[in-house]
Amino acid sequence: VDDAAAAALQAEAEEAARAKDGRVMIGLVGHPNVGKSSMVNYILGRKAVSVKATPGHTKTLQTLILDDHTCLCDSPGLVFPRIDVSLAEQIV
């Protein structure tokens, strides 16, 4: 892990620790590339999380403080396994 990535991970850990201080946590969860990160940016009124047109850009859970009582959690997209397709065919 390079210095920039380590600093970003440390900043995220500190933000998450502050967010646990009695705040209501609202999580955005859904399929890849449906606008979860864009919604977080819209709610916060600033570019707080990175957004890309390609699915899979958000790699980790991101916790952001909205106000004194609320924080938002942006999550990577979830892809659920299909029961009609073999496990071997689902692995990319």
mmCIF file of N, CA and C in Angstrom:
data_model
loop_
_atom_site.group_PDB
_atom_site.id
_atom_site.type_symbol
_atom_site.label_atom_id
_atom_site.label_comp_id
_atom_site.label_asym_id
_atom_site.label_seq_id
_atom_site.Cartn_x
_atom_site.Cartn_y
_atom_site.Cartn_z
ATOM 1 N N VAL A 1 0.852 -1.183 0.000
ATOM 2 C CA VAL A 1 0.000 0.000 0.000
ATOM 3 C C VAL A 1 0.890 1.236 0.000
ATOM 4 N N ASP A 2 0.653 2.133 -0.946
ATOM 5 C CA ASP A 2 1.466 3.343 -1.001
ATOM 6 C C ASP A 2 1.007 4.351 0.063
ATOM 7 N N ASP A 3 1.770 5.427 0.227
ATOM 8 C CA ASP A 3 1.484 6.418 1.265
ATOM 9 C C ASP A 3 0.116 7.071 1.089
ATOM 10 N N ALA A 4 -0.263 7.373 -0.145
ATOM 11 C CA ALA A 4 -1.557 8.024 -0.398
ATOM 12 C C ALA A 4 -2.708 7.096 -0.026
ATOM 13 N N ALA A 5 -2.591 5.833 -0.396
ATOM 14 C CA ALA A 5 -3.638 4.864 -0.064
ATOM 15 C C ALA A 5 -3.713 4.641 1.444
ATOM 16 N N ALA A 6 -2.573 4.572 2.096
ATOM 17 C CA ALA A 6 -2.545 4.391 3.550
ATOM 18 C C ALA A 6 -3.183 5.591 4.247
ATOM 19 N N ALA A 7 -2.893 6.798 3.764
ATOM 20 C CA ALA A 7 -3.481 8.011 4.345
ATOM 21 C C ALA A 7 -4.993 8.026 4.141
ATOM 22 N N ALA A 8 -5.450 7.602 2.964
ATOM 23 C CA ALA A 8 -6.887 7.566 2.685
ATOM 24 C C ALA A 8 -7.586 6.553 3.589
ATOM 25 N N LEU A 9 -6.970 5.393 3.778
ATOM 26 C CA LEU A 9 -7.544 4.382 4.664
ATOM 27 C C LEU A 9 -7.595 4.871 6.104
ATOM 28 N N GLN A 10 -6.559 5.556 6.537
ATOM 29 C CA GLN A 10 -6.521 6.103 7.897
ATOM 30 C C GLN A 10 -7.603 7.161 8.078
ATOM 31 N N ALA A 11 -7.759 8.040 7.092
ATOM 32 C CA ALA A 11 -8.784 9.084 7.160
ATOM 33 C C ALA A 11 -10.180 8.465 7.219
ATOM 34 N N GLU A 12 -10.403 7.420 6.441
ATOM 35 C CA GLU A 12 -11.695 6.726 6.448
ATOM 36 C C GLU A 12 -11.955 6.079 7.806
ATOM 37 N N ALA A 13 -10.945 5.472 8.397
ATOM 38 C CA ALA A 13 -11.100 4.845 9.715
ATOM 39 C C ALA A 13 -11.435 5.890 10.779
ATOM 40 N N GLU A 14 -10.792 7.046 10.716
ATOM 41 C CA GLU A 14 -11.063 8.124 11.674
ATOM 42 C C GLU A 14 -12.481 8.672 11.494
ATOM 43 N N GLU A 15 -12.915 8.831 10.252
ATOM 44 C CA GLU A 15 -14.264 9.314 9.968
ATOM 45 C C GLU A 15 -15.299 8.313 10.483
ATOM 46 N N ALA A 16 -15.067 7.029 10.254
ATOM 47 C CA ALA A 16 -15.991 5.997 10.723
ATOM 48 C C ALA A 16 -16.063 5.977 12.248
ATOM 49 N N ALA A 17 -14.935 6.161 12.915
ATOM 50 C CA ALA A 17 -14.920 6.184 14.380
ATOM 51 C C ALA A 17 -15.730 7.369 14.903
ATOM 52 N N ARG A 18 -15.579 8.536 14.300
ATOM 53 C CA ARG A 18 -16.357 9.715 14.717
ATOM 54 C C ARG A 18 -17.842 9.503 14.436
ATOM 55 N N ALA A 19 -18.156 8.830 13.335
ATOM 56 C CA ALA A 19 -19.549 8.623 12.950
ATOM 57 C C ALA A 19 -20.289 7.721 13.934
ATOM 58 N N LYS A 20 -19.594 6.837 14.609
ATOM 59 C CA LYS A 20 -20.225 5.911 15.550
ATOM 60 C C LYS A 20 -20.641 6.590 16.845
ATOM 61 N N ASP A 21 -20.309 7.830 17.014
ATOM 62 C CA ASP A 21 -20.550 8.553 18.257
ATOM 63 C C ASP A 21 -22.022 8.947 18.403
ATOM 64 N N GLY A 22 -22.928 7.952 18.450
ATOM 65 C CA GLY A 22 -24.343 8.205 18.684
ATOM 66 C C GLY A 22 -25.131 8.692 17.485
ATOM 67 N N ARG A 23 -24.569 8.682 16.314
ATOM 68 C CA ARG A 23 -25.277 9.140 15.123
ATOM 69 C C ARG A 23 -26.114 8.022 14.507
ATOM 70 N N VAL A 24 -27.200 8.413 13.871
ATOM 71 C CA VAL A 24 -27.979 7.488 13.062
ATOM 72 C C VAL A 24 -27.190 7.250 11.788
ATOM 73 N N MET A 25 -27.066 5.987 11.390
ATOM 74 C CA MET A 25 -26.303 5.655 10.196
ATOM 75 C C MET A 25 -27.261 5.205 9.095
ATOM 76 N N ILE A 26 -27.214 5.901 7.965
ATOM 77 C CA ILE A 26 -28.050 5.575 6.818
ATOM 78 C C ILE A 26 -27.156 4.986 5.738
ATOM 79 N N GLY A 27 -27.452 3.759 5.315
ATOM 80 C CA GLY A 27 -26.634 3.090 4.312
ATOM 81 C C GLY A 27 -27.311 3.035 2.958
ATOM 82 N N LEU A 28 -26.535 3.247 1.915
ATOM 83 C CA LEU A 28 -27.022 3.100 0.550
ATOM 84 C C LEU A 28 -26.476 1.787 0.014
ATOM 85 N N VAL A 29 -27.383 0.885 -0.316
ATOM 86 C CA VAL A 29 -27.012 -0.448 -0.755
ATOM 87 C C VAL A 29 -27.784 -0.759 -2.031
ATOM 88 N N GLY A 30 -27.132 -1.393 -3.003
ATOM 89 C CA GLY A 30 -27.832 -1.764 -4.228
ATOM 90 C C GLY A 30 -26.898 -2.375 -5.248
ATOM 91 N N HIS A 31 -27.443 -2.620 -6.407
ATOM 92 C CA HIS A 31 -26.672 -3.196 -7.504
ATOM 93 C C HIS A 31 -25.578 -2.219 -7.950
ATOM 94 N N PRO A 32 -24.555 -2.725 -8.653
ATOM 95 C CA PRO A 32 -23.498 -1.837 -9.154
ATOM 96 C C PRO A 32 -24.037 -0.813 -10.157
ATOM 97 N N ASN A 33 -23.459 0.380 -10.098
ATOM 98 C CA ASN A 33 -23.691 1.416 -11.101
ATOM 99 C C ASN A 33 -25.143 1.889 -11.186
ATOM 100 N N VAL A 34 -25.784 2.063 -10.007
ATOM 101 C CA VAL A 34 -27.154 2.577 -9.998
ATOM 102 C C VAL A 34 -27.243 3.986 -9.405
ATOM 103 N N GLY A 35 -26.102 4.557 -8.978
ATOM 104 C CA GLY A 35 -26.099 5.929 -8.501
ATOM 105 C C GLY A 35 -26.000 6.112 -7.000
ATOM 106 N N LYS A 36 -25.551 5.101 -6.269
ATOM 107 C CA LYS A 36 -25.408 5.228 -4.813
ATOM 108 C C LYS A 36 -24.431 6.343 -4.448
ATOM 109 N N SER A 37 -23.279 6.360 -5.054
ATOM 110 C CA SER A 37 -22.273 7.389 -4.755
ATOM 111 C C SER A 37 -22.741 8.764 -5.219
ATOM 112 N N SER A 38 -23.409 8.830 -6.350
ATOM 113 C CA SER A 38 -23.956 10.105 -6.821
ATOM 114 C C SER A 38 -24.994 10.638 -5.845
ATOM 115 N N MET A 39 -25.804 9.745 -5.275
ATOM 116 C CA MET A 39 -26.811 10.155 -4.298
ATOM 117 C C MET A 39 -26.146 10.706 -3.031
ATOM 118 N N VAL A 40 -25.067 10.066 -2.587
ATOM 119 C CA VAL A 40 -24.326 10.560 -1.420
ATOM 120 C C VAL A 40 -23.821 11.974 -1.702
ATOM 121 N N ASN A 41 -23.220 12.180 -2.852
ATOM 122 C CA ASN A 41 -22.720 13.512 -3.222
ATOM 123 C C ASN A 41 -23.850 14.529 -3.267
ATOM 124 N N TYR A 42 -25.002 14.144 -3.799
ATOM 125 C CA TYR A 42 -26.147 15.052 -3.888
ATOM 126 C C TYR A 42 -26.643 15.425 -2.490
ATOM 127 N N ILE A 43 -26.798 14.435 -1.624
ATOM 128 C CA ILE A 43 -27.287 14.689 -0.263
ATOM 129 C C ILE A 43 -26.334 15.598 0.500
ATOM 130 N N LEU A 44 -25.028 15.356 0.353
ATOM 131 C CA LEU A 44 -24.042 16.169 1.056
ATOM 132 C C LEU A 44 -23.835 17.536 0.408
ATOM 133 N N GLY A 45 -24.260 17.686 -0.834
ATOM 134 C CA GLY A 45 -24.124 18.962 -1.526
ATOM 135 C C GLY A 45 -22.708 19.268 -1.980
ATOM 136 N N ARG A 46 -21.897 18.231 -2.097
ATOM 137 C CA ARG A 46 -20.509 18.405 -2.540
ATOM 138 C C ARG A 46 -19.996 17.063 -3.070
ATOM 139 N N LYS A 47 -18.850 17.097 -3.749
ATOM 140 C CA LYS A 47 -18.253 15.844 -4.215
ATOM 141 C C LYS A 47 -17.453 15.244 -3.063
ATOM 142 N N ALA A 48 -18.114 14.371 -2.312
ATOM 143 C CA ALA A 48 -17.489 13.734 -1.154
ATOM 144 C C ALA A 48 -16.892 12.377 -1.504
ATOM 145 N N VAL A 49 -17.511 11.691 -2.469
ATOM 146 C CA VAL A 49 -17.011 10.378 -2.896
ATOM 147 C C VAL A 49 -16.844 10.384 -4.409
ATOM 148 N N SER A 50 -15.900 9.609 -4.874
ATOM 149 C CA SER A 50 -15.594 9.535 -6.299
ATOM 150 C C SER A 50 -16.687 8.770 -7.045
ATOM 151 N N VAL A 51 -16.964 9.206 -8.261
ATOM 152 C CA VAL A 51 -17.999 8.590 -9.098
ATOM 153 C C VAL A 51 -17.406 8.311 -10.470
ATOM 154 N N LYS A 52 -17.686 7.126 -11.008
ATOM 155 C CA LYS A 52 -17.259 6.757 -12.368
ATOM 156 C C LYS A 52 -18.419 6.095 -13.086
ATOM 157 N N ALA A 53 -18.376 6.101 -14.402
ATOM 158 C CA ALA A 53 -19.423 5.478 -15.207
ATOM 159 C C ALA A 53 -19.302 3.956 -15.237
ATOM 160 N N THR A 54 -18.124 3.440 -14.896
ATOM 161 C CA THR A 54 -17.923 1.993 -14.943
ATOM 162 C C THR A 54 -18.308 1.352 -13.609
ATOM 163 N N PRO A 55 -19.008 0.213 -13.642
ATOM 164 C CA PRO A 55 -19.380 -0.477 -12.410
ATOM 165 C C PRO A 55 -18.152 -0.927 -11.625
ATOM 166 N N GLY A 56 -18.271 -0.993 -10.310
ATOM 167 C CA GLY A 56 -17.197 -1.498 -9.468
ATOM 168 C C GLY A 56 -16.201 -0.459 -9.009
ATOM 169 N N HIS A 57 -16.492 0.829 -9.192
ATOM 170 C CA HIS A 57 -15.538 1.873 -8.796
ATOM 171 C C HIS A 57 -15.417 1.976 -7.275
ATOM 172 N N THR A 58 -16.550 1.925 -6.561
ATOM 173 C CA THR A 58 -16.512 1.970 -5.098
ATOM 174 C C THR A 58 -16.062 0.602 -4.599
ATOM 175 N N LYS A 59 -14.930 0.560 -3.906
ATOM 176 C CA LYS A 59 -14.354 -0.714 -3.478
ATOM 177 C C LYS A 59 -14.617 -1.044 -2.008
ATOM 178 N N THR A 60 -14.819 -0.017 -1.180
ATOM 179 C CA THR A 60 -14.999 -0.243 0.257
ATOM 180 C C THR A 60 -16.190 0.559 0.761
ATOM 181 N N LEU A 61 -16.670 0.200 1.942
ATOM 182 C CA LEU A 61 -17.714 0.963 2.601
ATOM 183 C C LEU A 61 -17.131 2.309 2.994
ATOM 184 N N GLN A 62 -17.831 3.389 2.652
ATOM 185 C CA GLN A 62 -17.364 4.738 2.952
ATOM 186 C C GLN A 62 -18.378 5.402 3.876
ATOM 187 N N THR A 63 -17.921 5.861 5.034
ATOM 188 C CA THR A 63 -18.790 6.492 6.026
ATOM 189 C C THR A 63 -18.515 7.987 6.044
ATOM 190 N N LEU A 64 -19.566 8.784 5.897
ATOM 191 C CA LEU A 64 -19.425 10.237 5.846
ATOM 192 C C LEU A 64 -20.420 10.881 6.805
ATOM 193 N N ILE A 65 -19.964 11.877 7.534
ATOM 194 C CA ILE A 65 -20.819 12.576 8.484
ATOM 195 C C ILE A 65 -21.683 13.592 7.737
ATOM 196 N N LEU A 66 -22.999 13.487 7.912
ATOM 197 C CA LEU A 66 -23.937 14.412 7.289
ATOM 198 C C LEU A 66 -24.178 15.620 8.193
ATOM 199 N N ASP A 67 -24.459 15.364 9.475
ATOM 200 C CA ASP A 67 -24.663 16.438 10.453
ATOM 201 C C ASP A 67 -24.376 15.873 11.845
ATOM 202 N N ASP A 68 -24.745 16.599 12.884
ATOM 203 C CA ASP A 68 -24.447 16.171 14.250
ATOM 204 C C ASP A 68 -25.171 14.889 14.656
ATOM 205 N N HIS A 69 -26.215 14.526 13.915
ATOM 206 C CA HIS A 69 -27.033 13.379 14.301
ATOM 207 C C HIS A 69 -27.045 12.245 13.286
ATOM 208 N N THR A 70 -26.464 12.474 12.104
ATOM 209 C CA THR A 70 -26.620 11.530 11.005
ATOM 210 C C THR A 70 -25.322 11.340 10.227
ATOM 211 N N CYS A 71 -25.081 10.112 9.796
ATOM 212 C CA CYS A 71 -23.991 9.860 8.850
ATOM 213 C C CYS A 71 -24.500 8.955 7.740
ATOM 214 N N LEU A 72 -23.832 9.006 6.605
ATOM 215 C CA LEU A 72 -24.191 8.219 5.429
ATOM 216 C C LEU A 72 -23.115 7.184 5.166
ATOM 217 N N CYS A 73 -23.534 6.014 4.723
ATOM 218 C CA CYS A 73 -22.589 4.963 4.329
ATOM 219 C C CYS A 73 -22.828 4.626 2.869
ATOM 220 N N ASP A 74 -21.799 4.793 2.070
ATOM 221 C CA ASP A 74 -21.840 4.426 0.660
ATOM 222 C C ASP A 74 -21.173 3.063 0.541
ATOM 223 N N SER A 75 -21.809 2.147 -0.168
ATOM 224 C CA SER A 75 -21.270 0.791 -0.259
ATOM 225 C C SER A 75 -20.984 0.405 -1.701
ATOM 226 N N PRO A 76 -20.094 -0.566 -1.879
ATOM 227 C CA PRO A 76 -19.890 -1.107 -3.230
ATOM 228 C C PRO A 76 -21.172 -1.799 -3.691
ATOM 229 N N GLY A 77 -21.340 -1.914 -4.994
ATOM 230 C CA GLY A 77 -22.518 -2.598 -5.523
ATOM 231 C C GLY A 77 -22.532 -4.066 -5.148
ATOM 232 N N LEU A 78 -23.728 -4.576 -4.921
ATOM 233 C CA LEU A 78 -23.900 -5.980 -4.565
ATOM 234 C C LEU A 78 -24.406 -6.746 -5.776
ATOM 235 N N VAL A 79 -23.808 -7.891 -6.015
ATOM 236 C CA VAL A 79 -24.264 -8.780 -7.082
ATOM 237 C C VAL A 79 -24.593 -10.101 -6.425
ATOM 238 N N PHE A 80 -25.854 -10.482 -6.502
ATOM 239 C CA PHE A 80 -26.296 -11.704 -5.848
ATOM 240 C C PHE A 80 -26.101 -12.895 -6.772
ATOM 241 N N PRO A 81 -25.748 -14.052 -6.216
ATOM 242 C CA PRO A 81 -25.564 -15.243 -7.049
ATOM 243 C C PRO A 81 -26.892 -15.694 -7.663
ATOM 244 N N ARG A 82 -26.793 -16.276 -8.828
ATOM 245 C CA ARG A 82 -27.993 -16.793 -9.508
ATOM 246 C C ARG A 82 -28.092 -18.283 -9.266
ATOM 247 N N ILE A 83 -29.280 -18.748 -8.977
ATOM 248 C CA ILE A 83 -29.449 -20.183 -8.727
ATOM 249 C C ILE A 83 -29.615 -20.971 -10.021
ATOM 250 N N ASP A 84 -29.898 -20.257 -11.130
ATOM 251 C CA ASP A 84 -30.089 -20.949 -12.406
ATOM 252 C C ASP A 84 -28.808 -21.095 -13.213
ATOM 253 N N VAL A 85 -27.679 -20.611 -12.663
ATOM 254 C CA VAL A 85 -26.385 -20.691 -13.336
ATOM 255 C C VAL A 85 -25.400 -21.355 -12.368
ATOM 256 N N SER A 86 -24.584 -22.265 -12.868
ATOM 257 C CA SER A 86 -23.636 -22.967 -11.998
ATOM 258 C C SER A 86 -22.643 -22.005 -11.394
ATOM 259 N N LEU A 87 -22.108 -22.361 -10.227
ATOM 260 C CA LEU A 87 -21.125 -21.519 -9.535
ATOM 261 C C LEU A 87 -19.906 -21.277 -10.425
ATOM 262 N N ALA A 88 -19.455 -22.291 -11.137
ATOM 263 C CA ALA A 88 -18.284 -22.166 -12.019
ATOM 264 C C ALA A 88 -18.521 -21.125 -13.105
ATOM 265 N N GLU A 89 -19.735 -21.035 -13.619
ATOM 266 C CA GLU A 89 -20.056 -20.077 -14.672
ATOM 267 C C GLU A 89 -20.185 -18.640 -14.130
ATOM 268 N N GLN A 90 -20.427 -18.498 -12.831
ATOM 269 C CA GLN A 90 -20.590 -17.187 -12.230
ATOM 270 C C GLN A 90 -19.257 -16.539 -11.880
ATOM 271 N N ILE A 91 -18.192 -17.327 -11.750
ATOM 272 C CA ILE A 91 -16.893 -16.810 -11.371
ATOM 273 C C ILE A 91 -16.218 -16.225 -12.601
ATOM 274 N N VAL A 92 -15.806 -14.982 -12.497
ATOM 275 C CA VAL A 92 -15.175 -14.306 -13.640
ATOM 276 C C VAL A 92 -13.681 -14.394 -13.512
#
